[in-house]
Amino acid sequence: MKHIVSGIQPTGSLNLGTYLGSIKNFVKLQDTYTDHHFLLFIADLHAITIPREKAFLRKTIKELSALYLAAGLKKERLSLFIQSEIEAHSQMAYLLQCFTYMGELERMTQFKEKAQKQEKGVTAGLFTYPSLMAGDILLYDAEYVPVGDDQKQHLELTRDLAERVNNRFDDFFTVPKPLIPEVGARIMSLTEPNKKMSKSDENVKSRILLLDDENIIRKRIMSAVTDSDQTIRFDKENKPGISNLMTIMSAITNQSIETIEASYKDATYQTFKQSVADVVVNELAPIKARYNALINSKELDAFLDEGAEYARKIAMKKVMKFNHKIGLGRKRK
Ligand code: ATP
Ligand code: LTN
């Protein structure tokens, strides 16, 4: 079975950026890659590379699992699981660290950015994070890995690691390809449209959370930072705020940017923002309803158990094979 693999960190309440760049994209990809099985997981091992409160982690892991399932993915071609429940992820991370060069990790922009933001000590886990991520992907011989723009560099490292291992130990890993959406790969902050919309931004007005109330969603969009030019035109450089709202509309409705530009040629910013708000509210309402039904249900736990079982079988086999391949343990007759 061919696999598509991706993960999201339980580091905060899910926002529109992560939803459009990631989860909604999975929904679309399931219709395109109909002969692939999707392995999607909550990357909790990644989340602890920066200190987090225990209660916060527990809550966020659960919320995120429910949201994944509420987003409309086809369950028959999906295994949803929690990364730490599959021991092979930690094992593979260690093995791959022994194939990763310090220089490679030092070049990672995400590490540099996150290390800079850390007030207290920067953990070794944050530094070796890309090896853990490479393991997540290589364990399942993923053919494709859908991610947002910011994960490109990690994907390149994963490919390099796979090729390095393949050159030494005849083709052992599938070299994965990134799948970066054309529209929605980077949804920007509503208050500072040159920065990505992020769950960790201190300013709550910068984002829309999937479970926000309708009036909050409308308020955030109506007060999104734009420019004074009053024409609805896509120009990321000079009109980042309006371009971002157009991207949001396009990612939800599947209309092209050109179509949106044409439809709102004579509209005011006020009217356009109202339409964007309508589109977002309509998109999120059914997700929220399904989420509320799922969050405390047995169905969610059962689905996560099933997902873990499927993933564990594949991952354990692969990591044992890798141990063996590189000469660890005893040779079995
Ligand atoms: P944050 O920086 O917001 O705390 P993160 O970058 O650690 O979060 P994850 O939740 O791990 O985000 O990201 C899950 C997926 O969503 C990744 O593939 C990432 O590229 C994508 N993603 C995150 N934010 C955005 C965004 N604003 N626009 C598009 N895609 C995004
Ligand atoms: N590093 C990613 C989350 C992540 C991931 C993965 C994505 C962890 N492991 C494997 C794709 C495949 C992030 O921060 N967005």
Coordinates of C-alpha atoms and ligand atoms in Angstrom, one line a residue:
M1 CA 0.0 0.0 0.0
K2 CA 1.3 3.4 -0.9
H3 CA 1.5 5.9 1.9
I4 CA 1.0 9.7 2.4
V5 CA 2.3 10.8 5.8
S6 CA 1.9 14.0 7.7
G7 CA 1.8 15.4 11.2
I8 CA 0.8 18.4 13.2
Q9 CA 2.2 19.5 16.5
P10 CA -0.2 19.8 19.5
T11 CA 1.2 23.2 20.4
G12 CA -2.0 25.3 20.5
S13 CA -5.5 25.5 19.4
L14 CA -5.8 24.9 15.7
N15 CA -6.1 28.0 13.6
L16 CA -7.3 28.8 10.1
G17 CA -3.7 28.8 8.8
T18 CA -2.9 25.3 9.9
Y19 CA -6.4 24.1 8.8
L20 CA -6.1 25.5 5.3
G21 CA -2.4 24.8 4.8
S22 CA -2.6 21.4 6.2
I23 CA -5.9 19.6 7.2
K24 CA -8.1 20.9 4.4
N25 CA -5.4 20.1 2.0
F26 CA -5.4 16.5 3.2
V27 CA -9.1 16.4 2.5
K28 CA -8.5 17.5 -1.1
L29 CA -5.5 15.1 -1.5
Q30 CA -7.7 12.2 -0.5
D31 CA -9.7 12.8 -3.6
T32 CA -6.7 13.1 -5.8
Y33 CA -4.5 10.3 -4.5
T34 CA -7.2 7.6 -4.4
D35 CA -4.9 4.6 -4.3
H36 CA -2.9 5.9 -1.3
H37 CA -3.5 5.3 2.4
F38 CA -3.2 8.4 4.7
L39 CA -1.2 8.2 7.9
L40 CA -1.8 11.4 9.9
F41 CA -0.6 11.9 13.4
I42 CA -0.4 14.2 16.3
A43 CA 3.3 15.0 16.6
D44 CA 3.5 15.1 20.4
L45 CA 7.1 14.1 20.5
H46 CA 7.9 17.1 18.5
A47 CA 5.9 19.3 20.8
I48 CA 8.1 18.6 23.8
T49 CA 11.2 20.0 22.1
I50 CA 10.1 23.2 23.8
P51 CA 8.9 22.9 27.4
R52 CA 5.1 22.5 27.7
E53 CA 2.8 22.0 30.6
K54 CA 1.5 18.5 31.0
A55 CA -2.2 19.5 31.2
F56 CA -1.8 21.7 28.1
L57 CA -0.3 18.8 26.1
R58 CA -3.0 16.4 27.1
K59 CA -5.8 18.8 26.2
T60 CA -4.3 19.8 22.9
I61 CA -3.5 16.3 21.8
K62 CA -7.2 15.3 22.3
E63 CA -8.5 18.5 20.7
L64 CA -6.4 18.1 17.6
S65 CA -7.3 14.5 17.1
A66 CA -11.0 15.4 17.2
L67 CA -10.5 18.2 14.8
Y68 CA -8.7 16.0 12.3
L69 CA -11.6 13.6 12.4
A70 CA -14.2 16.4 12.2
A71 CA -12.6 18.0 9.2
G72 CA -14.2 15.6 6.7
L73 CA -11.4 13.1 5.9
K74 CA -12.5 9.7 4.6
K75 CA -12.0 7.3 7.4
E76 CA -11.6 4.2 5.3
R77 CA -8.3 5.5 3.8
L78 CA -7.0 7.2 7.0
S79 CA -5.1 6.0 10.0
L80 CA -5.0 8.7 12.6
F81 CA -2.7 8.2 15.6
I82 CA -0.6 9.8 18.3
Q83 CA 3.1 9.7 17.6
S84 CA 4.3 8.9 21.1
E85 CA 2.1 5.8 21.1
I86 CA 4.3 4.2 18.5
E87 CA 7.6 3.5 20.1
A88 CA 9.3 3.1 16.8
H89 CA 9.3 6.9 16.2
S90 CA 11.7 7.5 19.1
Q91 CA 13.8 4.5 18.1
M92 CA 14.1 5.6 14.5
A93 CA 14.9 9.2 15.5
Y94 CA 17.9 8.0 17.4
L95 CA 19.1 5.8 14.6
L96 CA 18.7 8.7 12.1
Q97 CA 20.5 11.1 14.4
C98 CA 23.5 8.9 13.8
F99 CA 23.2 9.6 10.1
T100 CA 22.6 13.4 10.4
Y101 CA 25.4 15.8 10.4
M102 CA 25.7 18.7 13.0
G103 CA 26.2 21.1 10.1
E104 CA 22.9 20.1 8.5
L105 CA 21.0 20.7 11.8
E106 CA 22.7 24.0 12.3
R107 CA 21.5 25.2 9.0
M108 CA 17.8 24.6 9.8
T109 CA 16.0 28.0 9.8
Q110 CA 13.2 26.7 12.1
F111 CA 15.8 25.7 14.7
K112 CA 17.5 29.1 14.5
E113 CA 14.2 30.9 14.8
K114 CA 12.9 28.8 17.6
A115 CA 16.2 28.7 19.5
Q116 CA 16.3 32.5 19.4
K117 CA 12.9 32.8 20.9
Q118 CA 13.7 30.5 23.8
E119 CA 14.4 32.4 27.0
K120 CA 15.8 29.5 29.0
G121 CA 18.0 26.6 27.7
V122 CA 17.6 25.3 24.2
T123 CA 17.1 21.6 24.3
A124 CA 19.1 19.0 22.3
G125 CA 15.7 17.7 21.2
L126 CA 15.0 21.0 19.5
F127 CA 18.3 20.7 17.7
T128 CA 17.7 17.1 16.5
Y129 CA 14.0 17.7 15.7
P130 CA 14.6 17.2 11.9
S131 CA 15.9 13.7 12.5
L132 CA 12.8 12.8 14.4
M133 CA 10.7 14.2 11.6
A134 CA 12.7 12.3 9.0
G135 CA 12.0 9.1 11.0
D136 CA 8.2 9.8 11.0
I137 CA 8.3 9.8 7.3
L138 CA 10.8 7.1 6.5
L139 CA 9.3 4.6 8.9
Y140 CA 6.3 4.3 6.5
D141 CA 8.1 4.6 3.2
A142 CA 5.9 7.6 2.5
E143 CA 5.7 8.5 -1.1
Y144 CA 4.3 12.0 -0.5
V145 CA 4.4 14.3 2.5
P146 CA 1.9 17.2 2.4
V147 CA 3.2 20.1 4.4
G148 CA 3.2 23.9 4.5
D149 CA 5.9 26.0 3.0
D150 CA 7.8 26.3 6.3
Q151 CA 8.6 22.6 6.3
K152 CA 10.3 22.4 3.0
Q153 CA 13.8 22.5 4.4
H154 CA 13.0 19.6 6.8
L155 CA 11.7 17.6 3.9
E156 CA 14.9 18.2 1.9
L157 CA 16.9 16.9 4.8
T158 CA 14.7 13.9 5.0
R159 CA 15.4 13.2 1.4
D160 CA 19.1 13.6 1.9
L161 CA 19.1 11.2 4.8
A162 CA 17.1 8.6 2.8
E163 CA 19.6 8.9 0.0
R164 CA 22.6 8.7 2.3
V165 CA 21.2 5.5 3.9
N166 CA 20.3 4.1 0.5
N167 CA 23.8 4.7 -0.9
R168 CA 25.4 2.8 2.0
F169 CA 22.8 0.0 2.5
D170 CA 21.2 -0.7 -0.8
D171 CA 17.9 1.0 -1.3
F172 CA 16.3 0.8 2.0
F173 CA 14.1 3.8 2.2
T174 CA 11.6 5.3 -0.2
V175 CA 12.7 8.9 -0.9
P176 CA 9.7 11.0 -0.1
K177 CA 8.4 13.9 -2.2
P178 CA 6.9 17.0 -0.5
L179 CA 3.4 18.1 -1.5
I180 CA 3.1 21.9 -0.9
P181 CA -0.3 23.4 -1.8
E182 CA -0.3 26.1 -4.4
V183 CA -2.9 28.1 -2.6
G184 CA -2.9 28.2 1.2
A185 CA 0.7 27.1 1.8
R186 CA 1.1 30.2 3.9
I187 CA -1.8 31.9 5.4
M188 CA -0.6 35.1 7.0
S189 CA -1.4 36.9 10.3
L190 CA -4.5 39.1 10.2
T191 CA -2.7 41.9 12.1
E192 CA 0.8 41.6 10.6
P193 CA 0.2 40.1 7.1
N194 CA 4.0 39.7 6.5
K195 CA 4.1 37.1 9.2
K196 CA 2.5 33.6 9.0
M197 CA -0.7 33.0 11.0
S198 CA 0.5 31.1 13.9
K199 CA -1.0 29.4 16.9
S200 CA 1.9 30.6 19.1
D201 CA 1.5 34.3 18.2
E202 CA 0.9 36.4 21.3
N203 CA -1.7 38.6 19.6
V204 CA -5.0 36.7 19.5
K205 CA -6.4 39.1 16.9
S206 CA -3.8 37.8 14.5
R207 CA -5.6 34.5 14.0
I208 CA -8.9 32.7 13.7
L209 CA -9.3 29.6 15.7
L210 CA -11.4 26.8 14.3
L211 CA -13.6 26.7 17.3
D212 CA -14.0 30.5 17.6
D213 CA -17.6 31.8 17.8
E214 CA -19.1 33.2 14.7
N215 CA -19.1 36.8 16.0
I216 CA -15.4 36.6 16.8
I217 CA -14.5 35.2 13.4
R218 CA -16.5 38.1 11.7
K219 CA -14.8 40.7 14.0
R220 CA -11.3 39.4 13.2
I221 CA -11.9 39.4 9.5
M222 CA -13.6 42.8 9.4
S223 CA -10.7 44.3 11.4
A224 CA -7.9 42.5 9.4
V225 CA -5.1 44.9 8.4
T226 CA -5.3 46.0 4.8
D227 CA -4.0 49.0 2.8
S228 CA -5.6 52.3 1.8
D229 CA -5.7 51.6 -1.9
Q230 CA -9.2 50.2 -2.0
T231 CA -8.8 47.8 -5.0
I232 CA -9.1 44.1 -4.6
R233 CA -6.1 42.9 -6.4
F234 CA -3.6 40.1 -5.6
D235 CA -0.2 41.7 -4.8
K236 CA 1.6 40.0 -2.0
E237 CA 4.3 42.5 -1.8
N238 CA 2.4 45.8 -1.8
K239 CA -1.0 44.5 -0.6
P240 CA -0.2 41.6 1.7
G241 CA -3.4 42.0 3.8
I242 CA -5.9 41.9 0.9
S243 CA -3.8 39.2 -0.8
N244 CA -4.0 37.1 2.3
L245 CA -7.8 37.4 2.5
M246 CA -8.0 36.4 -1.2
T247 CA -5.9 33.4 -0.5
I248 CA -8.2 32.4 2.4
M249 CA -11.2 32.7 0.1
S250 CA -9.5 30.8 -2.7
A251 CA -8.4 28.0 -0.4
I252 CA -11.9 27.5 0.9
T253 CA -14.0 27.9 -2.2
N254 CA -11.4 26.5 -4.7
Q255 CA -12.0 29.5 -6.9
S256 CA -8.9 30.8 -8.6
I257 CA -7.4 34.2 -7.5
E258 CA -8.3 35.6 -11.0
T259 CA -11.9 34.6 -10.6
I260 CA -12.0 36.3 -7.2
E261 CA -10.3 39.4 -8.5
A262 CA -12.9 39.6 -11.3
S263 CA -15.9 39.0 -9.0
Y264 CA -14.9 41.8 -6.6
K265 CA -13.6 44.2 -9.2
D266 CA -15.9 47.0 -8.1
A267 CA -16.4 46.0 -4.5
T268 CA -15.3 47.9 -1.4
Y269 CA -13.0 46.3 1.1
Q270 CA -15.9 46.3 3.5
T271 CA -18.1 44.2 1.1
F272 CA -15.2 41.9 0.3
K273 CA -14.3 41.3 3.9
Q274 CA -18.0 40.5 4.6
S275 CA -17.9 37.8 1.9
V276 CA -14.7 36.4 3.3
A277 CA -16.2 36.2 6.7
D278 CA -19.3 34.4 5.3
V279 CA -17.2 31.9 3.5
V280 CA -15.1 31.2 6.6
V281 CA -18.1 31.0 9.0
N282 CA -19.8 28.5 6.6
E283 CA -16.7 26.4 6.3
L284 CA -16.1 26.1 10.0
A285 CA -19.7 25.7 11.3
P286 CA -20.1 21.9 10.3
I287 CA -16.6 21.2 11.5
K288 CA -17.4 22.7 14.9
A289 CA -20.6 20.7 15.2
R290 CA -18.8 17.4 14.4
Y291 CA -16.0 18.3 16.7
N292 CA -18.4 18.8 19.6
A293 CA -20.0 15.4 19.0
L294 CA -16.6 13.7 18.8
I295 CA -14.5 15.3 21.6
N296 CA -15.8 13.1 24.4
S297 CA -16.9 10.2 22.4
K298 CA -15.8 6.5 22.4
E299 CA -15.7 6.7 18.6
L300 CA -12.6 9.0 18.8
D301 CA -10.7 6.8 21.1
A302 CA -11.6 3.7 19.1
F303 CA -10.4 5.4 15.9
L304 CA -7.1 6.4 17.5
D305 CA -6.6 2.8 18.7
E306 CA -7.2 1.4 15.3
G307 CA -4.9 4.0 13.7
A308 CA -2.1 3.2 16.2
E309 CA -2.4 -0.5 15.5
Y310 CA -2.1 0.0 11.8
A311 CA 0.9 2.3 12.1
R312 CA 2.6 0.3 14.8
K313 CA 2.8 -2.9 12.7
I314 CA 4.5 -1.1 9.8
A315 CA 6.8 1.1 11.9
M316 CA 8.0 -1.8 14.2
K317 CA 8.9 -3.9 11.2
K318 CA 10.8 -1.1 9.5
V319 CA 12.8 -0.1 12.5
M320 CA 13.7 -3.7 13.3
K321 CA 14.8 -4.2 9.7
F322 CA 16.9 -1.0 9.9
N323 CA 18.6 -2.2 13.1
H324 CA 19.5 -5.4 11.3
K325 CA 20.5 -3.7 8.1
I326 CA 23.1 -1.5 9.8
G327 CA 24.5 -4.4 11.8
L328 CA 22.9 -3.9 15.3
G329 CA 22.1 -6.8 17.5
R330 CA 22.7 -10.4 16.6
K331 CA 22.5 -11.9 13.2
R332 CA 19.5 -14.2 13.0
K333 CA 19.8 -17.5 11.2
Ligands
ATP1 P1 3.0 27.4 15.0 O1 4.3 28.1 14.5 O2 1.8 28.1 14.4 O3 2.9 27.3 16.4 P2 3.8 25.1 13.6 O4 4.4 25.8 12.4 O5 4.6 24.4 14.6 O6 2.8 26.0 14.4 P3 2.2 22.8 13.0 O7 0.9 22.7 13.7 O8 3.2 21.8 13.4 O9 2.7 24.3 13.0 O10 1.9 22.7 11.4 C1 1.2 21.8 10.8 C2 1.2 22.0 9.4 O11 0.4 23.2 9.1 C3 2.5 22.1 8.7 O12 2.6 21.4 7.5 C4 2.7 23.6 8.5 O13 3.5 23.9 7.4 C5 1.2 24.0 8.2 N1 1.0 25.4 8.6 C6 1.1 26.0 9.9 N2 0.8 27.3 9.9 C7 0.4 27.6 8.6 C8 0.0 28.7 7.9 N3 -0.1 29.9 8.5 N4 -0.3 28.7 6.6 C9 -0.3 27.5 6.0 N5 0.2 26.3 6.5 C10 0.5 26.4 7.8
LTN2 N1 7.5 19.5 11.8 C1 6.1 19.6 11.4 C2 5.3 18.6 12.0 C3 5.7 17.2 11.7 C4 5.6 16.5 10.4 C5 6.2 15.3 10.5 C6 5.0 16.9 9.2 C7 6.4 16.3 12.5 N2 6.7 15.2 11.8 C8 6.3 14.4 9.5 C9 5.1 16.0 8.1 C10 5.7 14.7 8.3 C11 5.7 21.0 11.8 O1 6.1 21.6 12.7 N3 4.8 21.5 11.1

